[in-house]
Amino acid sequence: MGTVKVEEVTKRFDKLVAVNHLSLEIPQGSMYGLLGPNGAGKTTTIRMILNIIYPDEGDISIFGQHISEEVKDRIGYLPEERGLYTKMKVSELLLFMAEIKGVPKAEAKRRVGYWLERLELADRAERKVEELSKGMQQKVQFISTVLHDPELIIFDEPFMGLDPINTDLLKGIIVELKKRGKTIVLSTHLMEEVERLCEHICLINKGEKVLDGRLGEIKQRYGKNTVVMEFEGDGSFLHHSPLVKKVDDYGNYIELQLKKEDSYPQLLELAAKSVKLRRFEVVEPSLRSIFIERVKGENG
């Protein structure tokens, strides 16, 4: 069952087609990665899902119905462009946000206290938002997104501006929310985070869907011709080999895409003659390499 269903949706801004006949379905209880280069149409798609802007064509349903005020109260949204009432105290702001979403006052106080402790902000509760660092403001915005216990939570670049410690803190909470049955939509340019967190992904480029499905199945589909190598010596032969389609050099290892799936025995033989091999492994490709391959292919 899909929590969100987008069917043949198109959005134009004057002559620019921002989203073009896009269809996708976000399974209930899933962690869903919405990916694409800058300007691909990700944020426009999210805003249409939330009814902030309206599609010119197509249909969108959430929880099996068109969006309404009741449906909106079941959604949490962390926008890429942050927006907080910076003159308010942190605790006042969060209580205000909870009340807007219909949380009873006593319960709102309990939840605010819990989340401030959880995100290590309890000692900042009586400070004005404008007095906090950007990272702390980001955590306040995160709390406001989940405070009303929504069923569907959409995070647009949730780790932006956070240091590694706070990134890990938020990642852990997002995983917990998913384990509690929440449907999570994660829109980010951090491929490694999507790879670790998401079961399903959708890649959008130039407003159109170019890849969609379970991450494991997608990686299997692209993984039959991917080899990782570590070695000592001059690897320039790889750039000229007729067996090799693409070389990605990550410094301490090299990831190769072969032109043919069954050519890795020949590559192994060639490499053994040319360099001192430490590692030669046929692997699933990284999501980053799949992303680059598909986007470059679409862009010609």
Short mmCIF file of C-alpha atoms in Angstrom, two decimals:
data_model
loop_
_atom_site.label_atom_id
_atom_site.label_comp_id
_atom_site.label_asym_id
_atom_site.label_seq_id
_atom_site.Cartn_x
_atom_site.Cartn_y
_atom_site.Cartn_z
CA MET A 1 0.00 0.00 0.00
CA GLY A 2 1.30 3.45 -0.91
CA THR A 3 1.26 6.30 1.60
CA VAL A 4 1.87 8.75 -1.26
CA LYS A 5 0.81 8.22 -4.87
CA VAL A 6 1.86 10.64 -7.61
CA GLU A 7 0.29 9.98 -11.01
CA GLU A 8 1.42 11.66 -14.25
CA VAL A 9 2.08 14.99 -12.53
CA THR A 10 3.35 17.97 -14.51
CA LYS A 11 4.30 21.43 -13.24
CA ARG A 12 5.27 24.39 -15.42
CA PHE A 13 6.65 27.80 -14.50
CA ASP A 14 6.05 29.90 -17.61
CA LYS A 15 7.98 28.03 -20.32
CA LEU A 16 10.03 25.95 -17.87
CA VAL A 17 8.72 22.41 -17.31
CA ALA A 18 9.92 21.74 -13.75
CA VAL A 19 8.23 18.33 -13.43
CA ASN A 20 7.17 16.35 -16.48
CA HIS A 21 4.58 13.53 -16.24
CA LEU A 22 6.10 12.17 -13.03
CA SER A 23 4.64 9.06 -11.40
CA LEU A 24 5.86 7.46 -8.18
CA GLU A 25 4.50 5.56 -5.20
CA ILE A 26 5.95 5.76 -1.69
CA PRO A 27 5.24 2.52 0.23
CA GLN A 28 3.76 2.76 3.70
CA GLY A 29 6.36 2.42 6.44
CA SER A 30 9.29 2.78 4.04
CA MET A 31 12.40 4.95 3.98
CA TYR A 32 12.22 6.51 0.52
CA GLY A 33 15.07 8.45 -1.06
CA LEU A 34 14.18 11.21 -3.53
CA LEU A 35 17.33 12.03 -5.49
CA GLY A 36 18.45 14.25 -8.31
CA PRO A 37 20.93 16.99 -9.24
CA ASN A 38 20.21 20.61 -8.37
CA GLY A 39 17.20 21.86 -10.33
CA ALA A 40 15.95 18.35 -11.07
CA GLY A 41 12.47 19.00 -9.64
CA LYS A 42 12.76 17.34 -6.22
CA THR A 43 11.61 20.29 -4.11
CA THR A 44 8.88 21.17 -6.62
CA THR A 45 7.61 17.59 -6.35
CA ILE A 46 7.63 17.76 -2.54
CA ARG A 47 5.74 21.06 -2.57
CA MET A 48 3.09 19.58 -4.84
CA ILE A 49 2.74 16.55 -2.57
CA LEU A 50 2.16 18.95 0.33
CA ASN A 51 -0.28 21.09 -1.68
CA ILE A 52 1.93 24.17 -1.26
CA ILE A 53 1.84 24.54 -5.03
CA TYR A 54 -0.57 22.84 -7.42
CA PRO A 55 0.22 20.59 -10.38
CA ASP A 56 -0.90 21.69 -13.83
CA GLU A 57 -1.69 18.09 -14.73
CA GLY A 58 -1.96 14.77 -12.92
CA ASP A 59 -3.15 13.61 -9.52
CA ILE A 60 -1.64 13.24 -6.03
CA SER A 61 -3.11 11.30 -3.11
CA ILE A 62 -1.87 10.83 0.46
CA PHE A 63 -3.25 8.08 2.70
CA GLY A 64 -5.59 7.22 -0.17
CA GLN A 65 -7.20 10.66 -0.39
CA HIS A 66 -6.59 14.16 -1.68
CA ILE A 67 -4.84 16.40 0.80
CA SER A 68 -6.97 18.25 3.38
CA GLU A 69 -6.31 20.03 6.67
CA GLU A 70 -6.86 16.72 8.49
CA VAL A 71 -4.33 15.01 6.21
CA LYS A 72 -1.83 17.86 6.68
CA ASP A 73 -1.89 17.28 10.45
CA ARG A 74 -0.62 13.73 9.79
CA ILE A 75 2.44 15.05 7.92
CA GLY A 76 5.74 16.49 9.15
CA TYR A 77 7.84 18.58 6.78
CA LEU A 78 11.38 19.84 7.19
CA PRO A 79 11.94 22.24 4.26
CA GLU A 80 15.31 22.90 2.65
CA GLU A 81 14.77 26.61 3.22
CA ARG A 82 14.56 26.81 6.99
CA GLY A 83 12.03 29.09 8.65
CA LEU A 84 11.76 29.77 12.39
CA TYR A 85 10.40 32.63 14.46
CA THR A 86 13.83 33.74 15.62
CA LYS A 87 12.64 36.28 18.22
CA MET A 88 10.80 33.60 20.22
CA LYS A 89 12.34 31.46 22.92
CA VAL A 90 13.00 27.86 21.89
CA SER A 91 10.46 26.33 24.28
CA GLU A 92 7.81 28.93 23.40
CA LEU A 93 8.29 28.35 19.70
CA LEU A 94 7.99 24.57 19.99
CA LEU A 95 4.89 24.77 22.20
CA PHE A 96 3.35 27.16 19.68
CA MET A 97 4.14 24.78 16.79
CA ALA A 98 2.67 21.83 18.71
CA GLU A 99 -0.54 23.71 19.46
CA ILE A 100 -0.93 24.66 15.78
CA LYS A 101 -0.88 20.93 15.01
CA GLY A 102 -3.53 20.21 17.64
CA VAL A 103 -1.40 18.70 20.40
CA PRO A 104 -3.04 19.30 23.83
CA LYS A 105 -1.09 21.75 26.01
CA ALA A 106 0.01 19.31 28.73
CA GLU A 107 1.08 16.72 26.16
CA ALA A 108 2.86 19.41 24.15
CA LYS A 109 4.92 20.38 27.22
CA ARG A 110 5.86 16.75 27.80
CA ARG A 111 6.89 16.23 24.19
CA VAL A 112 8.88 19.48 24.02
CA GLY A 113 10.79 18.49 27.15
CA TYR A 114 11.49 15.02 25.76
CA TRP A 115 12.75 16.24 22.39
CA LEU A 116 14.89 19.03 23.85
CA GLU A 117 16.62 16.44 26.04
CA ARG A 118 16.90 14.02 23.15
CA LEU A 119 18.58 16.57 20.88
CA GLU A 120 20.75 17.99 23.67
CA LEU A 121 19.03 21.37 23.70
CA ALA A 122 17.46 21.35 27.18
CA ASP A 123 19.88 24.00 28.43
CA ARG A 124 18.86 26.26 25.51
CA ALA A 125 15.10 26.08 26.13
CA GLU A 126 14.82 29.66 27.41
CA ARG A 127 17.18 31.15 24.84
CA LYS A 128 15.87 33.01 21.81
CA VAL A 129 16.20 31.08 18.58
CA GLU A 130 18.32 33.86 17.05
CA GLU A 131 20.92 33.31 19.79
CA LEU A 132 21.53 29.71 18.71
CA SER A 133 24.09 28.47 16.23
CA LYS A 134 22.87 27.36 12.81
CA GLY A 135 23.31 23.73 13.80
CA MET A 136 21.21 24.21 16.94
CA GLN A 137 18.53 26.04 14.95
CA GLN A 138 18.49 23.10 12.57
CA LYS A 139 17.81 20.76 15.50
CA VAL A 140 14.99 23.01 16.71
CA GLN A 141 13.45 22.84 13.23
CA PHE A 142 13.82 19.06 13.28
CA ILE A 143 11.92 18.92 16.59
CA SER A 144 9.12 21.07 15.18
CA THR A 145 8.84 18.60 12.28
CA VAL A 146 8.28 15.50 14.46
CA LEU A 147 6.68 17.06 17.54
CA HIS A 148 3.08 16.22 16.57
CA ASP A 149 3.99 12.54 15.91
CA PRO A 150 3.19 12.57 12.16
CA GLU A 151 2.69 9.39 10.12
CA LEU A 152 4.45 10.76 7.02
CA ILE A 153 7.66 12.77 7.50
CA ILE A 154 9.39 14.54 4.61
CA PHE A 155 12.97 15.67 5.21
CA ASP A 156 14.47 17.98 2.57
CA GLU A 157 18.25 18.10 3.17
CA PRO A 158 17.94 17.31 6.92
CA PHE A 159 21.71 17.14 7.54
CA MET A 160 22.55 20.50 5.98
CA GLY A 161 24.74 22.59 8.29
CA LEU A 162 25.28 19.84 10.86
CA ASP A 163 28.61 18.52 12.11
CA PRO A 164 29.25 14.74 11.98
CA ILE A 165 28.17 14.17 15.60
CA ASN A 166 24.79 15.86 15.15
CA THR A 167 24.35 14.26 11.73
CA ASP A 168 24.70 10.85 13.37
CA LEU A 169 22.29 11.92 16.13
CA LEU A 170 19.59 12.86 13.62
CA LYS A 171 20.23 9.76 11.51
CA GLY A 172 19.68 7.58 14.56
CA ILE A 173 16.38 9.31 15.32
CA ILE A 174 15.22 9.00 11.70
CA VAL A 175 15.93 5.25 11.80
CA GLU A 176 13.96 4.96 15.06
CA LEU A 177 11.01 6.80 13.52
CA LYS A 178 11.02 4.37 10.61
CA LYS A 179 11.10 1.40 13.02
CA ARG A 180 8.00 2.86 14.69
CA GLY A 181 6.16 2.56 11.38
CA LYS A 182 6.54 6.10 10.08
CA THR A 183 6.86 6.67 6.34
CA ILE A 184 10.02 8.69 5.71
CA VAL A 185 10.86 10.65 2.56
CA LEU A 186 14.50 11.72 2.46
CA SER A 187 15.58 14.25 -0.17
CA THR A 188 19.32 14.86 -0.06
CA HIS A 189 22.40 15.14 -2.25
CA LEU A 190 24.39 12.95 0.20
CA MET A 191 24.45 9.65 -1.67
CA GLU A 192 26.18 7.80 1.17
CA GLU A 193 23.38 8.66 3.59
CA VAL A 194 20.69 7.51 1.17
CA GLU A 195 22.61 4.28 0.58
CA ARG A 196 22.75 3.57 4.32
CA LEU A 197 19.20 4.61 5.18
CA CYS A 198 16.81 4.06 2.27
CA GLU A 199 15.13 0.90 0.97
CA HIS A 200 13.50 2.58 -2.03
CA ILE A 201 14.83 5.37 -4.23
CA CYS A 202 13.59 7.55 -7.06
CA LEU A 203 16.06 9.46 -9.22
CA ILE A 204 14.69 12.56 -10.98
CA ASN A 205 16.54 14.46 -13.69
CA LYS A 206 15.18 17.44 -15.62
CA GLY A 207 11.78 16.88 -14.04
CA GLU A 208 11.49 13.27 -15.20
CA LYS A 209 11.91 9.96 -13.39
CA VAL A 210 14.93 8.06 -14.66
CA LEU A 211 15.25 5.38 -11.97
CA ASP A 212 12.80 4.01 -9.41
CA GLY A 213 12.63 0.91 -7.20
CA ARG A 214 14.13 -0.99 -4.30
CA LEU A 215 17.75 0.01 -3.76
CA GLY A 216 19.01 -3.57 -3.48
CA GLU A 217 17.42 -4.57 -6.77
CA ILE A 218 18.76 -1.48 -8.53
CA LYS A 219 22.30 -2.17 -7.31
CA GLN A 220 22.06 -5.79 -8.43
CA ARG A 221 20.92 -4.62 -11.85
CA TYR A 222 23.97 -2.36 -12.23
CA GLY A 223 26.45 -4.49 -10.29
CA LYS A 224 27.34 -7.30 -12.66
CA ASN A 225 30.01 -5.26 -14.42
CA THR A 226 31.55 -3.39 -11.46
CA VAL A 227 34.99 -4.25 -10.05
CA VAL A 228 36.90 -2.71 -7.13
CA MET A 229 40.70 -2.91 -7.22
CA GLU A 230 43.49 -2.01 -4.80
CA PHE A 231 47.07 -2.38 -5.98
CA GLU A 232 50.63 -1.12 -5.96
CA GLY A 233 52.08 0.19 -9.20
CA ASP A 234 51.07 2.22 -12.24
CA GLY A 235 47.36 1.81 -12.99
CA SER A 236 47.35 3.88 -16.17
CA PHE A 237 46.76 0.71 -18.19
CA LEU A 238 43.18 0.68 -16.88
CA HIS A 239 42.37 3.94 -18.66
CA HIS A 240 43.38 2.46 -22.01
CA SER A 241 42.05 -1.08 -21.65
CA PRO A 242 39.36 -2.10 -24.19
CA LEU A 243 37.73 -4.07 -21.36
CA VAL A 244 37.01 -0.98 -19.26
CA LYS A 245 34.10 1.42 -19.79
CA LYS A 246 34.75 3.81 -16.88
CA VAL A 247 37.37 4.37 -14.16
CA ASP A 248 36.55 6.08 -10.82
CA ASP A 249 39.70 6.71 -8.77
CA TYR A 250 38.92 7.23 -5.06
CA GLY A 251 42.57 7.47 -3.99
CA ASN A 252 42.93 4.33 -1.89
CA TYR A 253 40.96 2.17 -4.33
CA ILE A 254 39.64 2.20 -7.90
CA GLU A 255 36.11 1.33 -9.03
CA LEU A 256 35.74 0.13 -12.62
CA GLN A 257 32.79 -0.43 -14.89
CA LEU A 258 33.44 -3.10 -17.49
CA LYS A 259 32.04 -3.00 -21.00
CA LYS A 260 30.92 -6.63 -20.75
CA GLU A 261 29.67 -8.47 -17.67
CA ASP A 262 31.79 -11.58 -18.27
CA SER A 263 35.12 -9.83 -18.92
CA TYR A 264 36.42 -9.61 -15.34
CA PRO A 265 38.54 -12.83 -15.66
CA GLN A 266 40.45 -11.19 -18.52
CA LEU A 267 40.82 -7.99 -16.48
CA LEU A 268 42.13 -9.96 -13.51
CA GLU A 269 44.72 -11.65 -15.73
CA LEU A 270 45.76 -8.29 -17.19
CA ALA A 271 45.99 -6.63 -13.78
CA ALA A 272 48.04 -9.48 -12.30
CA LYS A 273 50.62 -8.94 -15.05
CA SER A 274 50.68 -5.14 -14.70
CA VAL A 275 50.55 -4.33 -10.96
CA LYS A 276 50.83 -5.91 -7.52
CA LEU A 277 47.20 -6.63 -6.60
CA ARG A 278 45.95 -6.33 -3.03
CA ARG A 279 42.25 -6.57 -3.84
CA PHE A 280 40.15 -7.54 -6.84
CA GLU A 281 36.43 -7.83 -6.14
CA VAL A 282 33.29 -7.91 -8.25
CA VAL A 283 30.88 -5.73 -6.27
CA GLU A 284 27.60 -3.89 -6.31
CA PRO A 285 28.20 -0.36 -7.59
CA SER A 286 27.91 2.60 -5.25
CA LEU A 287 24.73 4.62 -5.49
CA ARG A 288 26.95 7.58 -6.38
CA SER A 289 28.31 5.81 -9.48
CA ILE A 290 24.79 4.76 -10.57
CA PHE A 291 23.57 8.32 -10.03
CA ILE A 292 26.38 9.82 -12.12
CA GLU A 293 25.97 7.25 -14.90
CA ARG A 294 22.23 7.82 -15.23
CA VAL A 295 22.35 11.61 -14.99
CA LYS A 296 25.22 11.89 -17.48
CA GLY A 297 23.38 9.52 -19.80
CA GLU A 298 20.21 11.59 -19.59
CA ASN A 299 22.14 14.81 -20.16
CA GLY A 300 23.85 13.34 -23.22
#
